[in-house]
Amino acid sequence: MKILAIIGSPRGMQGNTGRLLQEVLAGVEATGAEMEILSLKTLSIQPCAACDVCHKTGVCNIKDDYEFVKEKLLACDGFLLASPNYIFSVTAQMKALFDRCNGLIHCMGLEGKYAAMVETSGGGEDEEVLAYMSRFVNTLGANTVGCVGTAIAGVRTFPNEEKLFADARRLGLNLCQSIKNKRVYAGQDIFREEFKLRMSGLVDRMQKYWPFEREYWANKRTR
Ligand SMILES: Cc1cc2nc3c(=O)[nH]c(=O)nc-3n(C[C@H](O)[C@H](O)[C@H](O)COP(=O)(O)O)c2cc1C
């Protein structure tokens, strides 16, 4: 089983979010799963140029590390998204990745995979940021198994740390168990079915311009 962790903090694994992610990964490690961490700090993911080439060809036209990250996402069984709260949302590094996944979202290309989210903040709105990240995961077609988020108490320290870290490790474990047991998340299935109609409808309307996505959905419907 392959688990990919993507961290969007400019501090990489050395910051607060990296500290909390470490605990989630300890839970993953305990299951014997294979883990890989990608820090967006060390990768180049430029903002989306809205050129629509991904919809036409299935490949992004910007020559940076996005396709590398996309291939890693396609190859994993489950993934973790970790970001600090930057003005009620994720960091610009993480948002750039989300936007670049637009083609993948049109195809709901991560259907069948599972994900969990990790977030830290200076003082709050953790739920808001985690909900945003969860919705992104669902639009990719993947299931969210849960999340962990908290305000900090200081540098790489948190309130109620013992409980928080236990929750974080349990989340890592849960991610792997959900993959192993192919767990069903009924509420997310409803969202996904509605979103599928929306995306396949969009691609239908744009089929003249977006041949890659037209073929992708034609194949997906017959699978
Ligand atoms: C540009 C910037 C924006 C931030 N915006 C918020 C915010 O809106 N709300 C909040 O509670 N904390 C905010 N913070 C604080 C970070 O979320 C917090 O320190 C977080 O734990 C940093 O994680 P890191 O060490 O992994 O980068 C912000 C920090 C920065 C640098």
PDB file of C-alpha atoms and ligand atoms in Angstrom:
ATOM      1  CA  MET A   1       0.000   0.000   0.000  1.00  0.00           C
ATOM      2  CA  LYS A   2       1.386   3.399  -1.028  1.00  0.00           C
ATOM      3  CA  ILE A   3       0.630   6.566   0.918  1.00  0.00           C
ATOM      4  CA  LEU A   4       1.673   9.953  -0.449  1.00  0.00           C
ATOM      5  CA  ALA A   5       1.869  12.998   1.850  1.00  0.00           C
ATOM      6  CA  ILE A   6       1.872  16.460   0.276  1.00  0.00           C
ATOM      7  CA  ILE A   7       2.780  19.366   2.538  1.00  0.00           C
ATOM      8  CA  GLY A   8       2.143  22.950   1.444  1.00  0.00           C
ATOM      9  CA  SER A   9       3.933  24.888   4.197  1.00  0.00           C
ATOM     10  CA  PRO A  10       6.860  27.109   3.142  1.00  0.00           C
ATOM     11  CA  ARG A  11       8.537  25.625   6.232  1.00  0.00           C
ATOM     12  CA  GLY A  12       8.203  22.109   4.849  1.00  0.00           C
ATOM     13  CA  MET A  13       8.322  19.392   7.512  1.00  0.00           C
ATOM     14  CA  GLN A  14      10.169  21.777   9.901  1.00  0.00           C
ATOM     15  CA  GLY A  15       7.062  23.837  10.736  1.00  0.00           C
ATOM     16  CA  ASN A  16       3.975  23.294  12.877  1.00  0.00           C
ATOM     17  CA  THR A  17       2.007  21.467  10.183  1.00  0.00           C
ATOM     18  CA  GLY A  18       4.972  19.204   9.519  1.00  0.00           C
ATOM     19  CA  ARG A  19       5.076  18.351  13.225  1.00  0.00           C
ATOM     20  CA  LEU A  20       1.421  17.306  13.230  1.00  0.00           C
ATOM     21  CA  LEU A  21       1.789  15.467   9.930  1.00  0.00           C
ATOM     22  CA  GLN A  22       4.682  13.503  11.483  1.00  0.00           C
ATOM     23  CA  GLU A  23       2.234  12.001  13.978  1.00  0.00           C
ATOM     24  CA  VAL A  24      -0.247  11.043  11.247  1.00  0.00           C
ATOM     25  CA  LEU A  25       2.618   9.396   9.385  1.00  0.00           C
ATOM     26  CA  ALA A  26       3.566   7.482  12.534  1.00  0.00           C
ATOM     27  CA  GLY A  27       0.079   5.952  12.375  1.00  0.00           C
ATOM     28  CA  VAL A  28       0.612   5.104   8.697  1.00  0.00           C
ATOM     29  CA  GLU A  29       4.031   3.624   9.401  1.00  0.00           C
ATOM     30  CA  ALA A  30       2.616   1.336  12.087  1.00  0.00           C
ATOM     31  CA  THR A  31       0.562  -0.425   9.387  1.00  0.00           C
ATOM     32  CA  GLY A  32       3.665  -1.169   7.307  1.00  0.00           C
ATOM     33  CA  ALA A  33       2.470   0.989   4.404  1.00  0.00           C
ATOM     34  CA  GLU A  34       4.982   2.547   2.034  1.00  0.00           C
ATOM     35  CA  MET A  35       5.216   6.334   2.547  1.00  0.00           C
ATOM     36  CA  GLU A  36       6.492   9.230   0.517  1.00  0.00           C
ATOM     37  CA  ILE A  37       6.512  12.905   1.492  1.00  0.00           C
ATOM     38  CA  LEU A  38       6.425  15.641  -1.149  1.00  0.00           C
ATOM     39  CA  SER A  39       7.115  19.136   0.139  1.00  0.00           C
ATOM     40  CA  LEU A  40       5.783  21.809  -2.199  1.00  0.00           C
ATOM     41  CA  LYS A  41       8.500  24.072  -0.804  1.00  0.00           C
ATOM     42  CA  THR A  42      11.092  22.117  -2.772  1.00  0.00           C
ATOM     43  CA  LEU A  43       8.977  21.701  -5.926  1.00  0.00           C
ATOM     44  CA  SER A  44       7.977  24.203  -8.566  1.00  0.00           C
ATOM     45  CA  ILE A  45       4.214  24.355  -9.092  1.00  0.00           C
ATOM     46  CA  GLN A  46       3.301  27.531 -10.951  1.00  0.00           C
ATOM     47  CA  PRO A  47      -0.217  28.992 -11.008  1.00  0.00           C
ATOM     48  CA  CYS A  48      -2.628  27.607 -13.637  1.00  0.00           C
ATOM     49  CA  ALA A  49      -2.437  29.551 -16.909  1.00  0.00           C
ATOM     50  CA  ALA A  50      -6.025  28.666 -17.950  1.00  0.00           C
ATOM     51  CA  CYS A  51      -4.766  27.567 -21.380  1.00  0.00           C
ATOM     52  CA  ASP A  52      -7.148  24.544 -21.394  1.00  0.00           C
ATOM     53  CA  VAL A  53      -4.420  22.286 -22.841  1.00  0.00           C
ATOM     54  CA  CYS A  54      -4.957  19.724 -20.043  1.00  0.00           C
ATOM     55  CA  HIS A  55      -8.610  19.372 -21.088  1.00  0.00           C
ATOM     56  CA  LYS A  56      -7.545  18.824 -24.696  1.00  0.00           C
ATOM     57  CA  THR A  57      -4.562  16.491 -24.206  1.00  0.00           C
ATOM     58  CA  GLY A  58      -4.635  15.248 -20.601  1.00  0.00           C
ATOM     59  CA  VAL A  59      -1.225  16.807 -19.950  1.00  0.00           C
ATOM     60  CA  CYS A  60      -0.460  20.231 -18.486  1.00  0.00           C
ATOM     61  CA  ASN A  61       1.388  22.593 -20.788  1.00  0.00           C
ATOM     62  CA  ILE A  62       3.447  24.275 -18.038  1.00  0.00           C
ATOM     63  CA  LYS A  63       6.869  22.714 -17.727  1.00  0.00           C
ATOM     64  CA  ASP A  64       7.376  22.392 -13.985  1.00  0.00           C
ATOM     65  CA  ASP A  65       6.830  19.701 -11.337  1.00  0.00           C
ATOM     66  CA  TYR A  66       3.033  19.391 -11.639  1.00  0.00           C
ATOM     67  CA  GLU A  67       2.978  16.322 -13.890  1.00  0.00           C
ATOM     68  CA  PHE A  68       5.451  14.634 -11.514  1.00  0.00           C
ATOM     69  CA  VAL A  69       3.089  15.266  -8.567  1.00  0.00           C
ATOM     70  CA  LYS A  70       0.073  14.188 -10.645  1.00  0.00           C
ATOM     71  CA  GLU A  71       1.740  10.862 -11.510  1.00  0.00           C
ATOM     72  CA  LYS A  72       2.517  10.317  -7.808  1.00  0.00           C
ATOM     73  CA  LEU A  73      -1.145  10.971  -6.949  1.00  0.00           C
ATOM     74  CA  LEU A  74      -2.308   8.574  -9.649  1.00  0.00           C
ATOM     75  CA  ALA A  75       0.102   5.885  -8.424  1.00  0.00           C
ATOM     76  CA  CYS A  76      -0.742   6.024  -4.697  1.00  0.00           C
ATOM     77  CA  ASP A  77      -3.542   4.212  -2.857  1.00  0.00           C
ATOM     78  CA  GLY A  78      -4.077   7.040  -0.413  1.00  0.00           C
ATOM     79  CA  PHE A  79      -2.809  10.546   0.192  1.00  0.00           C
ATOM     80  CA  LEU A  80      -2.471  13.159   2.901  1.00  0.00           C
ATOM     81  CA  LEU A  81      -2.810  16.881   2.272  1.00  0.00           C
ATOM     82  CA  ALA A  82      -1.212  19.104   4.908  1.00  0.00           C
ATOM     83  CA  SER A  83      -1.357  22.884   4.994  1.00  0.00           C
ATOM     84  CA  PRO A  84      -1.273  25.726   7.478  1.00  0.00           C
ATOM     85  CA  ASN A  85      -4.196  28.146   7.545  1.00  0.00           C
ATOM     86  CA  TYR A  86      -3.246  31.160   5.453  1.00  0.00           C
ATOM     87  CA  ILE A  87      -6.056  33.753   5.604  1.00  0.00           C
ATOM     88  CA  PHE A  88      -8.883  31.230   6.051  1.00  0.00           C
ATOM     89  CA  SER A  89      -7.543  28.939   3.356  1.00  0.00           C
ATOM     90  CA  VAL A  90      -4.544  26.851   2.321  1.00  0.00           C
ATOM     91  CA  THR A  91      -1.140  28.310   1.413  1.00  0.00           C
ATOM     92  CA  ALA A  92      -0.549  29.703  -2.075  1.00  0.00           C
ATOM     93  CA  GLN A  93       1.710  26.710  -2.758  1.00  0.00           C
ATOM     94  CA  MET A  94      -1.131  24.289  -2.005  1.00  0.00           C
ATOM     95  CA  LYS A  95      -3.717  26.397  -3.848  1.00  0.00           C
ATOM     96  CA  ALA A  96      -1.514  26.430  -6.953  1.00  0.00           C
ATOM     97  CA  LEU A  97      -1.497  22.619  -6.838  1.00  0.00           C
ATOM     98  CA  PHE A  98      -5.299  22.526  -6.398  1.00  0.00           C
ATOM     99  CA  ASP A  99      -5.801  24.785  -9.428  1.00  0.00           C
ATOM    100  CA  ARG A 100      -3.396  22.782 -11.552  1.00  0.00           C
ATOM    101  CA  CYS A 101      -5.504  19.684 -10.761  1.00  0.00           C
ATOM    102  CA  ASN A 102      -8.374  21.189 -12.768  1.00  0.00           C
ATOM    103  CA  GLY A 103      -8.072  18.581 -15.532  1.00  0.00           C
ATOM    104  CA  LEU A 104      -7.902  15.790 -12.967  1.00  0.00           C
ATOM    105  CA  ILE A 105     -11.049  17.196 -11.333  1.00  0.00           C
ATOM    106  CA  HIS A 106     -12.924  17.300 -14.660  1.00  0.00           C
ATOM    107  CA  CYS A 107     -12.159  13.563 -14.958  1.00  0.00           C
ATOM    108  CA  MET A 108     -12.621  12.859 -11.232  1.00  0.00           C
ATOM    109  CA  GLY A 109      -9.377  11.045 -11.868  1.00  0.00           C
ATOM    110  CA  LEU A 110      -8.657   9.901  -8.289  1.00  0.00           C
ATOM    111  CA  GLU A 111     -11.854   7.866  -7.915  1.00  0.00           C
ATOM    112  CA  GLY A 112     -11.309   4.855  -5.629  1.00  0.00           C
ATOM    113  CA  LYS A 113      -8.528   6.500  -3.609  1.00  0.00           C
ATOM    114  CA  TYR A 114      -8.690   7.662   0.009  1.00  0.00           C
ATOM    115  CA  ALA A 115      -7.307  10.802   1.643  1.00  0.00           C
ATOM    116  CA  ALA A 116      -6.945  12.601   4.967  1.00  0.00           C
ATOM    117  CA  MET A 117      -6.205  16.229   5.750  1.00  0.00           C
ATOM    118  CA  VAL A 118      -3.898  17.925   8.239  1.00  0.00           C
ATOM    119  CA  GLU A 119      -3.980  21.617   9.175  1.00  0.00           C
ATOM    120  CA  THR A 120      -2.566  24.009  11.762  1.00  0.00           C
ATOM    121  CA  SER A 121      -3.330  27.656  12.451  1.00  0.00           C
ATOM    122  CA  GLY A 122      -2.149  30.545  14.583  1.00  0.00           C
ATOM    123  CA  GLY A 123      -5.551  30.897  16.191  1.00  0.00           C
ATOM    124  CA  GLY A 124      -8.511  29.229  14.493  1.00  0.00           C
ATOM    125  CA  GLU A 125     -10.846  28.561  11.557  1.00  0.00           C
ATOM    126  CA  ASP A 126      -9.351  25.070  11.382  1.00  0.00           C
ATOM    127  CA  GLU A 127     -12.702  23.516  10.417  1.00  0.00           C
ATOM    128  CA  GLU A 128     -13.149  25.988   7.564  1.00  0.00           C
ATOM    129  CA  VAL A 129      -9.768  25.178   6.014  1.00  0.00           C
ATOM    130  CA  LEU A 130     -10.196  21.434   6.516  1.00  0.00           C
ATOM    131  CA  ALA A 131     -13.672  21.536   4.950  1.00  0.00           C
ATOM    132  CA  TYR A 132     -12.217  23.271   1.899  1.00  0.00           C
ATOM    133  CA  MET A 133      -9.470  20.681   1.553  1.00  0.00           C
ATOM    134  CA  SER A 134     -12.005  17.845   1.996  1.00  0.00           C
ATOM    135  CA  ARG A 135     -14.203  19.243  -0.761  1.00  0.00           C
ATOM    136  CA  PHE A 136     -11.196  19.411  -3.069  1.00  0.00           C
ATOM    137  CA  VAL A 137     -10.518  15.712  -2.362  1.00  0.00           C
ATOM    138  CA  ASN A 138     -14.129  14.792  -3.141  1.00  0.00           C
ATOM    139  CA  THR A 139     -14.105  16.707  -6.430  1.00  0.00           C
ATOM    140  CA  LEU A 140     -11.145  14.549  -7.474  1.00  0.00           C
ATOM    141  CA  GLY A 141     -13.440  11.557  -6.924  1.00  0.00           C
ATOM    142  CA  ALA A 142     -11.562  10.372  -3.805  1.00  0.00           C
ATOM    143  CA  ASN A 143     -12.951   9.619  -0.324  1.00  0.00           C
ATOM    144  CA  THR A 144     -11.932  11.575   2.748  1.00  0.00           C
ATOM    145  CA  VAL A 145     -11.483   9.390   5.820  1.00  0.00           C
ATOM    146  CA  GLY A 146     -11.071  12.300   8.236  1.00  0.00           C
ATOM    147  CA  CYS A 147      -8.875  15.156   9.279  1.00  0.00           C
ATOM    148  CA  VAL A 148      -6.917  16.690  12.105  1.00  0.00           C
ATOM    149  CA  GLY A 149      -6.487  20.413  12.650  1.00  0.00           C
ATOM    150  CA  THR A 150      -5.569  22.695  15.514  1.00  0.00           C
ATOM    151  CA  ALA A 151      -4.359  26.087  16.558  1.00  0.00           C
ATOM    152  CA  ILE A 152      -0.797  26.122  17.877  1.00  0.00           C
ATOM    153  CA  ALA A 153       0.374  26.694  21.436  1.00  0.00           C
ATOM    154  CA  GLY A 154       3.884  27.773  20.377  1.00  0.00           C
ATOM    155  CA  VAL A 155       6.573  26.711  17.929  1.00  0.00           C
ATOM    156  CA  ARG A 156       5.768  23.113  16.934  1.00  0.00           C
ATOM    157  CA  THR A 157       3.684  22.674  20.076  1.00  0.00           C
ATOM    158  CA  PHE A 158      -0.089  22.415  20.485  1.00  0.00           C
ATOM    159  CA  PRO A 159      -2.732  22.522  23.205  1.00  0.00           C
ATOM    160  CA  ASN A 160      -3.774  19.078  24.551  1.00  0.00           C
ATOM    161  CA  GLU A 161      -0.895  17.528  22.684  1.00  0.00           C
ATOM    162  CA  GLU A 162      -1.281  14.013  24.041  1.00  0.00           C
ATOM    163  CA  LYS A 163      -4.852  13.696  22.777  1.00  0.00           C
ATOM    164  CA  LEU A 164      -4.093  15.547  19.545  1.00  0.00           C
ATOM    165  CA  PHE A 165      -1.183  13.278  18.662  1.00  0.00           C
ATOM    166  CA  ALA A 166      -3.223  10.177  19.527  1.00  0.00           C
ATOM    167  CA  ASP A 167      -5.983  11.447  17.184  1.00  0.00           C
ATOM    168  CA  ALA A 168      -3.379  12.155  14.489  1.00  0.00           C
ATOM    169  CA  ARG A 169      -1.875   8.658  14.705  1.00  0.00           C
ATOM    170  CA  ARG A 170      -5.366   7.151  14.630  1.00  0.00           C
ATOM    171  CA  LEU A 171      -6.085   9.138  11.481  1.00  0.00           C
ATOM    172  CA  GLY A 172      -3.032   7.635   9.773  1.00  0.00           C
ATOM    173  CA  LEU A 173      -4.117   4.169  10.811  1.00  0.00           C
ATOM    174  CA  ASN A 174      -7.681   4.859   9.701  1.00  0.00           C
ATOM    175  CA  LEU A 175      -6.495   5.973   6.272  1.00  0.00           C
ATOM    176  CA  CYS A 176      -4.727   2.647   5.723  1.00  0.00           C
ATOM    177  CA  GLN A 177      -7.619   0.599   7.107  1.00  0.00           C
ATOM    178  CA  SER A 178     -10.104   2.401   4.859  1.00  0.00           C
ATOM    179  CA  ILE A 179      -7.965   1.532   1.851  1.00  0.00           C
ATOM    180  CA  LYS A 180      -7.562  -2.083   2.928  1.00  0.00           C
ATOM    181  CA  ASN A 181     -11.275  -2.564   3.641  1.00  0.00           C
ATOM    182  CA  LYS A 182     -12.455  -0.428   0.694  1.00  0.00           C
ATOM    183  CA  ARG A 183     -14.596   1.463   3.202  1.00  0.00           C
ATOM    184  CA  VAL A 184     -17.721   3.156   1.813  1.00  0.00           C
ATOM    185  CA  TYR A 185     -18.557   6.741   2.829  1.00  0.00           C
ATOM    186  CA  ALA A 186     -22.227   7.026   1.863  1.00  0.00           C
ATOM    187  CA  GLY A 187     -22.561  10.817   2.261  1.00  0.00           C
ATOM    188  CA  GLN A 188     -19.552  11.372   0.036  1.00  0.00           C
ATOM    189  CA  ASP A 189     -20.981   8.967  -2.555  1.00  0.00           C
ATOM    190  CA  ILE A 190     -24.000  11.270  -2.863  1.00  0.00           C
ATOM    191  CA  PHE A 191     -21.758  14.316  -3.390  1.00  0.00           C
ATOM    192  CA  ARG A 192     -19.631  12.399  -5.885  1.00  0.00           C
ATOM    193  CA  GLU A 193     -22.615  11.192  -7.936  1.00  0.00           C
ATOM    194  CA  GLU A 194     -23.940  14.756  -8.183  1.00  0.00           C
ATOM    195  CA  PHE A 195     -20.501  16.102  -9.059  1.00  0.00           C
ATOM    196  CA  LYS A 196     -20.052  13.347 -11.650  1.00  0.00           C
ATOM    197  CA  LEU A 197     -23.221  14.510 -13.436  1.00  0.00           C
ATOM    198  CA  ARG A 198     -21.894  18.073 -13.319  1.00  0.00           C
ATOM    199  CA  MET A 199     -18.446  17.207 -14.692  1.00  0.00           C
ATOM    200  CA  SER A 200     -19.627  14.746 -17.339  1.00  0.00           C
ATOM    201  CA  GLY A 201     -22.260  17.312 -18.391  1.00  0.00           C
ATOM    202  CA  LEU A 202     -19.628  20.035 -18.655  1.00  0.00           C
ATOM    203  CA  VAL A 203     -17.350  17.811 -20.723  1.00  0.00           C
ATOM    204  CA  ASP A 204     -20.328  16.866 -22.948  1.00  0.00           C
ATOM    205  CA  ARG A 205     -21.014  20.520 -23.651  1.00  0.00           C
ATOM    206  CA  MET A 206     -17.340  21.187 -24.381  1.00  0.00           C
ATOM    207  CA  GLN A 207     -16.646  17.949 -26.280  1.00  0.00           C
ATOM    208  CA  LYS A 208     -15.663  19.749 -29.469  1.00  0.00           C
ATOM    209  CA  TYR A 209     -12.865  21.561 -27.622  1.00  0.00           C
ATOM    210  CA  TRP A 210     -11.778  18.998 -25.020  1.00  0.00           C
ATOM    211  CA  PRO A 211     -11.137  15.677 -26.840  1.00  0.00           C
ATOM    212  CA  PHE A 212      -9.077  14.112 -24.061  1.00  0.00           C
ATOM    213  CA  GLU A 213     -11.805  14.598 -21.469  1.00  0.00           C
ATOM    214  CA  ARG A 214     -14.508  13.524 -23.958  1.00  0.00           C
ATOM    215  CA  GLU A 215     -12.699  10.192 -24.493  1.00  0.00           C
ATOM    216  CA  TYR A 216     -11.947   9.818 -20.776  1.00  0.00           C
ATOM    217  CA  TRP A 217     -15.645  10.087 -19.874  1.00  0.00           C
ATOM    218  CA  ALA A 218     -16.716   7.871 -22.780  1.00  0.00           C
ATOM    219  CA  ASN A 219     -14.400   5.131 -21.426  1.00  0.00           C
ATOM    220  CA  LYS A 220     -15.398   5.778 -17.801  1.00  0.00           C
ATOM    221  CA  ARG A 221     -19.104   5.362 -18.621  1.00  0.00           C
ATOM    222  CA  THR A 222     -18.526   1.951 -20.214  1.00  0.00           C
ATOM    223  CA  ARG A 223     -16.301   0.627 -17.408  1.00  0.00           C
TER     224      ARG A 223
HETATM  225  C1  LIG B   1       0.853  34.533   5.462  1.00  0.00           C
HETATM  226  C2  LIG B   1       0.283  33.904   6.694  1.00  0.00           C
HETATM  227  C3  LIG B   1      -1.094  33.916   6.865  1.00  0.00           C
HETATM  228  C4  LIG B   1      -1.657  33.349   7.996  1.00  0.00           C
HETATM  229  N1  LIG B   1      -3.015  33.395   8.152  1.00  0.00           N
HETATM  230  C5  LIG B   1      -3.575  32.886   9.271  1.00  0.00           C
HETATM  231  C6  LIG B   1      -4.991  32.974   9.474  1.00  0.00           C
HETATM  232  O1  LIG B   1      -5.748  33.499   8.665  1.00  0.00           O
HETATM  233  N2  LIG B   1      -5.510  32.452  10.625  1.00  0.00           N
HETATM  234  C7  LIG B   1      -4.713  31.847  11.567  1.00  0.00           C
HETATM  235  O2  LIG B   1      -5.238  31.380  12.560  1.00  0.00           O
HETATM  236  N3  LIG B   1      -3.371  31.727  11.378  1.00  0.00           N
HETATM  237  C8  LIG B   1      -2.775  32.232  10.269  1.00  0.00           C
HETATM  238  N4  LIG B   1      -1.423  32.132  10.084  1.00  0.00           N
HETATM  239  C9  LIG B   1      -0.612  31.379  11.056  1.00  0.00           C
HETATM  240  C10 LIG B   1      -0.294  29.952  10.576  1.00  0.00           C
HETATM  241  O3  LIG B   1      -1.452  29.296  10.116  1.00  0.00           O
HETATM  242  C11 LIG B   1       0.308  29.093  11.703  1.00  0.00           C
HETATM  243  O4  LIG B   1       1.420  29.708  12.283  1.00  0.00           O
HETATM  244  C12 LIG B   1       0.663  27.710  11.198  1.00  0.00           C
HETATM  245  O5  LIG B   1       0.800  26.841  12.296  1.00  0.00           O
HETATM  246  C13 LIG B   1       1.964  27.710  10.398  1.00  0.00           C
HETATM  247  O6  LIG B   1       2.272  26.411  10.006  1.00  0.00           O
HETATM  248  P1  LIG B   1       3.713  25.990   9.439  1.00  0.00           P
HETATM  249  O7  LIG B   1       4.701  26.231  10.539  1.00  0.00           O
HETATM  250  O8  LIG B   1       3.559  24.565   9.082  1.00  0.00           O
HETATM  251  O9  LIG B   1       3.973  26.853   8.230  1.00  0.00           O
HETATM  252  C14 LIG B   1      -0.825  32.719   8.967  1.00  0.00           C
HETATM  253  C15 LIG B   1       0.563  32.704   8.780  1.00  0.00           C
HETATM  254  C16 LIG B   1       1.118  33.297   7.657  1.00  0.00           C
HETATM  255  C17 LIG B   1       2.613  33.300   7.478  1.00  0.00           C
END
